[in-house]
Short mmCIF file of C-alpha atoms in Angstrom, two decimals:
data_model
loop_
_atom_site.label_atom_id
_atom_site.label_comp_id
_atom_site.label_asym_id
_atom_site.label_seq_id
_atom_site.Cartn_x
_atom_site.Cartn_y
_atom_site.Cartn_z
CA UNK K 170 0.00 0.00 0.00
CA UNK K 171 1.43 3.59 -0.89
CA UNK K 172 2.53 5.84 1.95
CA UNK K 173 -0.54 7.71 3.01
CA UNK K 174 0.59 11.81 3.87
CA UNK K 175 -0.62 13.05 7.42
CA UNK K 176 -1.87 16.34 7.51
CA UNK K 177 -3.51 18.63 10.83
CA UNK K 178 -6.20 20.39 11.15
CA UNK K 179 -6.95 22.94 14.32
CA UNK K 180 -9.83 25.00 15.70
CA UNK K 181 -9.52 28.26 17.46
CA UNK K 182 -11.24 27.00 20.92
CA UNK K 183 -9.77 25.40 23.75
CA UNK K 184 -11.20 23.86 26.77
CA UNK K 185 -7.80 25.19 28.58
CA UNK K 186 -8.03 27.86 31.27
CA UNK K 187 -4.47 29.30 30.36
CA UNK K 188 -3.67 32.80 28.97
CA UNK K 189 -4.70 33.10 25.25
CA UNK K 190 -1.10 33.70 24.56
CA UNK K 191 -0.23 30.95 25.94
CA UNK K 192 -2.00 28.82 23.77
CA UNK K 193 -0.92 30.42 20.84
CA UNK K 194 2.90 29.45 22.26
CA UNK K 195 1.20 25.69 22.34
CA UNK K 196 0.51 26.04 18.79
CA UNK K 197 3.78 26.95 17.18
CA UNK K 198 5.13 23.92 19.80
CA UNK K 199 2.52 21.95 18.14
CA UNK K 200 3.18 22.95 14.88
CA UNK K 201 6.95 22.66 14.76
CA UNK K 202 6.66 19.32 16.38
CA UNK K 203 4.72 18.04 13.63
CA UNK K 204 6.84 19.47 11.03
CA UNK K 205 10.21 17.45 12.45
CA UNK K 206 7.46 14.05 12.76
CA UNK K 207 6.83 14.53 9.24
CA UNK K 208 3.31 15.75 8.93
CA UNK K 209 2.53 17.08 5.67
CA UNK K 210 0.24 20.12 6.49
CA UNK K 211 -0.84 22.18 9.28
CA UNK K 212 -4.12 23.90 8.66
CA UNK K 213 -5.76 26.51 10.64
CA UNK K 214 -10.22 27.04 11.12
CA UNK K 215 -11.62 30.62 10.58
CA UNK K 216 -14.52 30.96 12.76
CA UNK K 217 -16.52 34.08 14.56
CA UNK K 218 -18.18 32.49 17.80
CA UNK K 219 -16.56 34.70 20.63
CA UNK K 220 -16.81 32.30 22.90
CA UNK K 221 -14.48 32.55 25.85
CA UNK K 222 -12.25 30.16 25.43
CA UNK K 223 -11.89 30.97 21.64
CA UNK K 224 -7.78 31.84 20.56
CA UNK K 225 -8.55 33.66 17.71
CA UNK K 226 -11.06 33.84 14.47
CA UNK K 227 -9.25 35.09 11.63
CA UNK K 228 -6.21 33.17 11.31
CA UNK K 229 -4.54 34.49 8.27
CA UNK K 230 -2.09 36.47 10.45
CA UNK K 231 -1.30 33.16 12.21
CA UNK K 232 0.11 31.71 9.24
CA UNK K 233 3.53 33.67 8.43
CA UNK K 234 4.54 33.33 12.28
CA UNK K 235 3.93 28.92 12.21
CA UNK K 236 5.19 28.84 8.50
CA UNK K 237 8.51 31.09 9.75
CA UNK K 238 8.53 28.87 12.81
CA UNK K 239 8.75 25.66 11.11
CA UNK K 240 11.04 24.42 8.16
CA UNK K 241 8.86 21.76 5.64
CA UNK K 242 5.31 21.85 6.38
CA UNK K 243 2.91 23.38 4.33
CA UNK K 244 0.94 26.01 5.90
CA UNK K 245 -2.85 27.38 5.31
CA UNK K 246 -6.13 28.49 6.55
CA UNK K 247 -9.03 25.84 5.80
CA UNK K 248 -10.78 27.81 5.25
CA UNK K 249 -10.78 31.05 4.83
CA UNK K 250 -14.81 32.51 5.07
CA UNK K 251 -14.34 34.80 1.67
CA UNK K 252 -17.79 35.83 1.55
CA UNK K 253 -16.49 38.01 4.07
CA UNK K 254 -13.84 39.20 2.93
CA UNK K 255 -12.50 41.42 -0.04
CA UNK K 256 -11.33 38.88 -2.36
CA UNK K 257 -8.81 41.13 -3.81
CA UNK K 258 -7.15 41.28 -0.24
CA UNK K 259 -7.09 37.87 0.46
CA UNK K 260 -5.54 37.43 -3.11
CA UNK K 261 -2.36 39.79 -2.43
CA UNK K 262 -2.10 38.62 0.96
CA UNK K 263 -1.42 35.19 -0.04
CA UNK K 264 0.11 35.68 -3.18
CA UNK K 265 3.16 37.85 -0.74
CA UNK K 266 2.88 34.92 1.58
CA UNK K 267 3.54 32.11 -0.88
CA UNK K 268 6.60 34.13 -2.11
CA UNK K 269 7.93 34.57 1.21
CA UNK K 270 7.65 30.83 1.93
CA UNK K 271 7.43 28.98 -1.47
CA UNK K 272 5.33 25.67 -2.17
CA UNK K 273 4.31 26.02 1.39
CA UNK K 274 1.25 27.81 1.65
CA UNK K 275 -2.67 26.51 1.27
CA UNK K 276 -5.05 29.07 0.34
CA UNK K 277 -8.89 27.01 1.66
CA UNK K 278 -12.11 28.38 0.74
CA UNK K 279 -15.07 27.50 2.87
CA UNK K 280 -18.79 28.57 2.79
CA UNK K 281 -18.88 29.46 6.50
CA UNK K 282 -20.86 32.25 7.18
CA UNK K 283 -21.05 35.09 10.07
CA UNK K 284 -24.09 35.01 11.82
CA UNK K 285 -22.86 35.56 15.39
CA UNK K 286 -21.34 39.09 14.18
CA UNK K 287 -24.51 40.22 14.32
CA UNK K 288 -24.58 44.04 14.28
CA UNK K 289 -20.88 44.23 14.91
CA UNK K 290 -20.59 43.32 11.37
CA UNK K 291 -20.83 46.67 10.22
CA UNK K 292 -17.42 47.00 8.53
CA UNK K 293 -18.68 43.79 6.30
CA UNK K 294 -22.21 45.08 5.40
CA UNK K 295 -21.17 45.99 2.03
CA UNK K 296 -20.17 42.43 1.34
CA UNK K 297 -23.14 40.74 3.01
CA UNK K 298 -25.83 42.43 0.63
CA UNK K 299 -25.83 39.40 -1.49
CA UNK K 300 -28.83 37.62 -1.01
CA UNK K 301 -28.10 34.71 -1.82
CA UNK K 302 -24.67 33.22 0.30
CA UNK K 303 -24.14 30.27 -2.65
CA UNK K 304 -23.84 33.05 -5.20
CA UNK K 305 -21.72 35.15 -2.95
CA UNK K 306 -19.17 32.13 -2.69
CA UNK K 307 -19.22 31.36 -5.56
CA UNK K 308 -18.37 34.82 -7.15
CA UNK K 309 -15.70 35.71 -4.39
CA UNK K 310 -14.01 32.58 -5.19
CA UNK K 311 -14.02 32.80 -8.83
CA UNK K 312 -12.46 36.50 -8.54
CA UNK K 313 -9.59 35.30 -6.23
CA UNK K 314 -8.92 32.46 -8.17
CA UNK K 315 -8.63 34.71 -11.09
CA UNK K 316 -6.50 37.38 -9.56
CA UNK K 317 -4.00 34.69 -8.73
CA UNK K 318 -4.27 32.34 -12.03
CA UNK K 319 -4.84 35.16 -14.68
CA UNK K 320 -1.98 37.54 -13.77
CA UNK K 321 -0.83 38.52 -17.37
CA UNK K 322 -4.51 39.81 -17.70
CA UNK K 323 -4.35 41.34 -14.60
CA UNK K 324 -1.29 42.78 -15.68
CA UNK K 325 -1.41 44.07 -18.95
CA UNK K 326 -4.69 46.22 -17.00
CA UNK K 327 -2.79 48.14 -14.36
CA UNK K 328 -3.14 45.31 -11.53
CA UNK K 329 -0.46 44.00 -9.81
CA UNK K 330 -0.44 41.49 -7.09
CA UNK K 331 3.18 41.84 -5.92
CA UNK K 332 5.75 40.52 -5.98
CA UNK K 333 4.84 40.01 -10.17
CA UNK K 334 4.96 36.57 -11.45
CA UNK K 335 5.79 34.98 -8.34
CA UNK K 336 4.62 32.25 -6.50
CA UNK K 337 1.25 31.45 -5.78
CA UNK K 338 -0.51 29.37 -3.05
CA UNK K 339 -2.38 25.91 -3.67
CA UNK K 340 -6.19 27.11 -3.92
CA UNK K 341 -8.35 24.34 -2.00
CA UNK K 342 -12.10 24.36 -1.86
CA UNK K 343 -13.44 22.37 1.38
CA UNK K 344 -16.53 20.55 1.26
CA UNK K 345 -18.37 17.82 3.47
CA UNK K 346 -20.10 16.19 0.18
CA UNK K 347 -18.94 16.54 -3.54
CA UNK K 348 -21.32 19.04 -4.32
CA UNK K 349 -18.91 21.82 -4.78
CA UNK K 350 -16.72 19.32 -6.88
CA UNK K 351 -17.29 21.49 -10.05
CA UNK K 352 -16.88 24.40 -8.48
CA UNK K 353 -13.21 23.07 -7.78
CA UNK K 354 -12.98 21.86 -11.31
CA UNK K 355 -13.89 25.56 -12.32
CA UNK K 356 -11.47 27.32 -10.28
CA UNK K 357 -8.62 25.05 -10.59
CA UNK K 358 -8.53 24.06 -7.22
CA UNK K 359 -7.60 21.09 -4.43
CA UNK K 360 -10.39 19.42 -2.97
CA UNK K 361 -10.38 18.40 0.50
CA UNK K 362 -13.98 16.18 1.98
CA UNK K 363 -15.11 16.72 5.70
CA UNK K 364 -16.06 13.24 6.91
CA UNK K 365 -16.58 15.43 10.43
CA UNK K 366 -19.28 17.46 9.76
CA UNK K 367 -22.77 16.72 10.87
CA UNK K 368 -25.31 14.96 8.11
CA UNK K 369 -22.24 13.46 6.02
CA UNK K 370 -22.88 10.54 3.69
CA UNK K 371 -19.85 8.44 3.88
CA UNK K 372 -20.11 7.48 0.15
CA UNK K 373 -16.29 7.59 -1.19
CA UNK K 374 -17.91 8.05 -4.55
CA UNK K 375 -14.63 7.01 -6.73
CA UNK K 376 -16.84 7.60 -10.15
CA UNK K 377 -17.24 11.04 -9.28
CA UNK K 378 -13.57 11.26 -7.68
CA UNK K 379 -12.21 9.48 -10.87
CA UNK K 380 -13.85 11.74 -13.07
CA UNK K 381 -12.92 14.98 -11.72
CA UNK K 382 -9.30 13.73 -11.92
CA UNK K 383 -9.50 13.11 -15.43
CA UNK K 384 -11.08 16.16 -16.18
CA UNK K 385 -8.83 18.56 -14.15
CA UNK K 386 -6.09 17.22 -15.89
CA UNK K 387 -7.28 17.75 -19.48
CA UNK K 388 -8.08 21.44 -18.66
CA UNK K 389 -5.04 21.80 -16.16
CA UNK K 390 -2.46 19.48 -17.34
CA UNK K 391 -1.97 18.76 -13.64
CA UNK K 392 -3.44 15.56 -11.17
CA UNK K 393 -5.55 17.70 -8.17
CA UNK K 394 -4.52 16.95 -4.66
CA UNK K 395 -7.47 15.17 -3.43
CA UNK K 396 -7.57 15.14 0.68
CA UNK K 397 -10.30 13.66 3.22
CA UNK K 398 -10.54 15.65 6.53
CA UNK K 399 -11.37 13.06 9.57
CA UNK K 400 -11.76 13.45 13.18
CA UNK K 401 -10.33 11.26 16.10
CA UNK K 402 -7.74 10.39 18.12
CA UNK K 403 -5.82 7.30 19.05
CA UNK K 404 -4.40 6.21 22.33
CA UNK K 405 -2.05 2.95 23.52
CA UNK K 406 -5.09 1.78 24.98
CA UNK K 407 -8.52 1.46 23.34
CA UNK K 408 -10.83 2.26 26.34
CA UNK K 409 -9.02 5.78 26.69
CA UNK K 410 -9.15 6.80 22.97
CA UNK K 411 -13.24 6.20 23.14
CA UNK K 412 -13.44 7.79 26.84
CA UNK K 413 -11.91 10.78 24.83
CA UNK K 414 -14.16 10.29 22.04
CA UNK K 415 -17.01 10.51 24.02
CA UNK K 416 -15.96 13.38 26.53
CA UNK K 417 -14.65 15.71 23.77
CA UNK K 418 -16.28 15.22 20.21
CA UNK K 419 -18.95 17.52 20.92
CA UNK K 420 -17.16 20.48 22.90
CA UNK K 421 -15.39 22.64 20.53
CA UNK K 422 -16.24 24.73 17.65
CA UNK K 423 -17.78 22.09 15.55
CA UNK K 424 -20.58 20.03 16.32
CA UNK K 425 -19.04 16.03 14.67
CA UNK K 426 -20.64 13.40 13.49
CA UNK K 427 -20.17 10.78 15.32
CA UNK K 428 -20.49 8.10 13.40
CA UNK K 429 -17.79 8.99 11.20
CA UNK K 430 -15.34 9.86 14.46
CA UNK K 431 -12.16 7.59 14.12
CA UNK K 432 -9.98 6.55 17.16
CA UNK K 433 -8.92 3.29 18.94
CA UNK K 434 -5.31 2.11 19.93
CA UNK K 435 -2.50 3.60 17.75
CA UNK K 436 -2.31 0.67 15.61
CA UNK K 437 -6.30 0.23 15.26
CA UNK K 438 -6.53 3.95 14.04
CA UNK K 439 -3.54 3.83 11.68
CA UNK K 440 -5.59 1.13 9.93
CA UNK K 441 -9.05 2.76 9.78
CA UNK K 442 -6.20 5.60 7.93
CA UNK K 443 -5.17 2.87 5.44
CA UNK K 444 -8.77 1.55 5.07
CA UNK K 445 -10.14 5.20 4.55
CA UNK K 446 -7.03 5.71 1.89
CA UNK K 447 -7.92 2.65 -0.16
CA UNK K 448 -12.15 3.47 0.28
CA UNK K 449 -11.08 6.71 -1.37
CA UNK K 450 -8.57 6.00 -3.35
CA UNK K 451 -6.84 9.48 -1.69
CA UNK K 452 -2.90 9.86 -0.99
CA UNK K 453 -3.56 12.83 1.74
CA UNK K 454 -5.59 12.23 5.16
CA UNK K 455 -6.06 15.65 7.27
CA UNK K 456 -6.72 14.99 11.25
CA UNK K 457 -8.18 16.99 13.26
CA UNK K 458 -6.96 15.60 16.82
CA UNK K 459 -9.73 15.55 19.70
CA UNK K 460 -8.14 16.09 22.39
CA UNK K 461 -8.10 19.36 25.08
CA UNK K 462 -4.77 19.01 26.68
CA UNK K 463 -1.62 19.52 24.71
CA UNK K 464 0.63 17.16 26.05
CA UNK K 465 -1.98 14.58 24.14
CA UNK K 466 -2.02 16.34 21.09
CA UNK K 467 2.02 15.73 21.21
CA UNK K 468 1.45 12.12 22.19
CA UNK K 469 -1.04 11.96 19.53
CA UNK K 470 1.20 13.00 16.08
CA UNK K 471 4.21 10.99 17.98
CA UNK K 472 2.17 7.38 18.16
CA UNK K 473 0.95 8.48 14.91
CA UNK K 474 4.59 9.30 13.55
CA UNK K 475 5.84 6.05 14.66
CA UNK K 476 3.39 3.93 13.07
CA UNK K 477 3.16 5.49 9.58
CA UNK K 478 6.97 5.85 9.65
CA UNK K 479 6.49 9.62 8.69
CA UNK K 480 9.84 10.22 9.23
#
């Protein structure tokens, strides 16, 4: 069986009472520790619940300081809500960061929406007009995706996303079904499947997969990275990685489904990995680790590391 790639995934919201600076100390530990393990991406949430115990909500500014900490891993925000935000913006923004750290940073676009701004989202009223959220989406992510892909256009008009002809980020669109596959298809870009998220139909769908491959490459001349996002944890023993299963799936910023929640003893999750590789035919698993404490999260990617050989 091919070598599956590891990737992480992590939300804003801790069930820790330490100093929010703190925390954000305990990610770059966590992030630089699963660079030297050999994880292939660390990927940050954008959420607005301001909830207490929430580190931050935008995390673009997050992603310069983990991708300067570390040394390999790739580095992105997944995703990034651009229905509220000026999609010229987040265009430049990345475009300068994938220059700064080349073929390391992930651009992720996700439909999330803003409802717990409320009236404090008076600085984003002009983008919220749109009726319709799809269409919004759908129209912020097609002008990003042509800032960044159609630069001699952009060029040969006055518009320049500095530095010129440089670098640019992988574009992923994130999805818990494959109904924003041709969305992806149209904007050139990854796709990555929530298995997590709440009324998700397990189907691996490999005609639908195989197709989009095919046809990405005739209009790209490039295969698309194709990733699932899963949920879990794993422990040495199998009573413990369900206790934490059970105490934690349902605390943080996303409500799981659990059904589709993967843990057991190190070497019972690693296989549910391999199984869920070959059920998707996929080369690129992202985790997103339930546990609150830290030191776990460490133990975690280490048992993890170990088994997969990542290094």
């Amino acid at each position: 069986m091919r070598q599956c790639k590891i990737g992480l995934l992590n939300f804003s919201e801790t069930n820790s009472n330490k100093h929010q600076l703190d925390v954000m100390q305990e990610l770059l530990d966590y992030a630089e520790m699963a660079d030297q393990l050999g994880f292939s991406r660390f990927w940050l949430g954008e959420h607005y619940l301001y909830r207490k115990l929430q580190n931050w909500t935008n995390p673009e500014m997050l992603v310069p300081v983990i991708a300067g900490y570390t040394k390999r891993i790739k580095v992105g925000v997944a995703g990034s809500l651009i229905s509220i935000h000026l999609p010229l913006d987040v265009a430049t923004n990345f475009k300068l960061l994938a220059n700064l750290f080349p073929g390391r940073i992930d651009l992720g676009f996700a439909k999330g929406g803003t409802k717990e701004l409320g009236e404090n989202a008076n600085s984003l009223s002009f983008l919220l007009k749109e009726a319709d959220p799809e269409k919004l989406f759908k129209k912020n992510a097609a002008l990003i995706a042509g800032y960044l892909h159609a630069e001699k256009f952009h060029f040969d008009n006055g518009l320049v996303l500095p530095p010129a002809w440089g670098h640019l980020p992988d574009m992923w669109l994130l999805g818990s079904s494959y109904r924003s596959i041709e969305l992806s298809l149209e904007l050139g870009a990854n796709f990555s499947r929530s298995l997590f998220h709440l009324q998700n139909t397990p189907d691996p769908g490999l005609d639908i997969l195989n197709s989009f491959r095919e046809r990405f490459y005739n209009n790209f001349r490039r295969m698309p990275g194709i990733s699932l996002a899963i949920a879990g944890c794993c422990h040495e023993n199998a009573a413990v990685a369900r206790q934490i299963v059970e105490a934690n799936c349902n605390s943080g910023t996303v409500v799981l489904d659990q059904k589709n929640i993967v843990y057991g003893s190190v070497k019972e999750f690693c296989d549910q990995l391999y199984l869920l590789q070959e059920k998707y035919d996929i080369d690129e698993i992202i985790l997103l680790q339930l546990y609150n404490s830290q030191s776990d999260k460490l133990k975690g990617i280490e048992l993890i590391a170990r088994e997969l050989n990542l290094c």
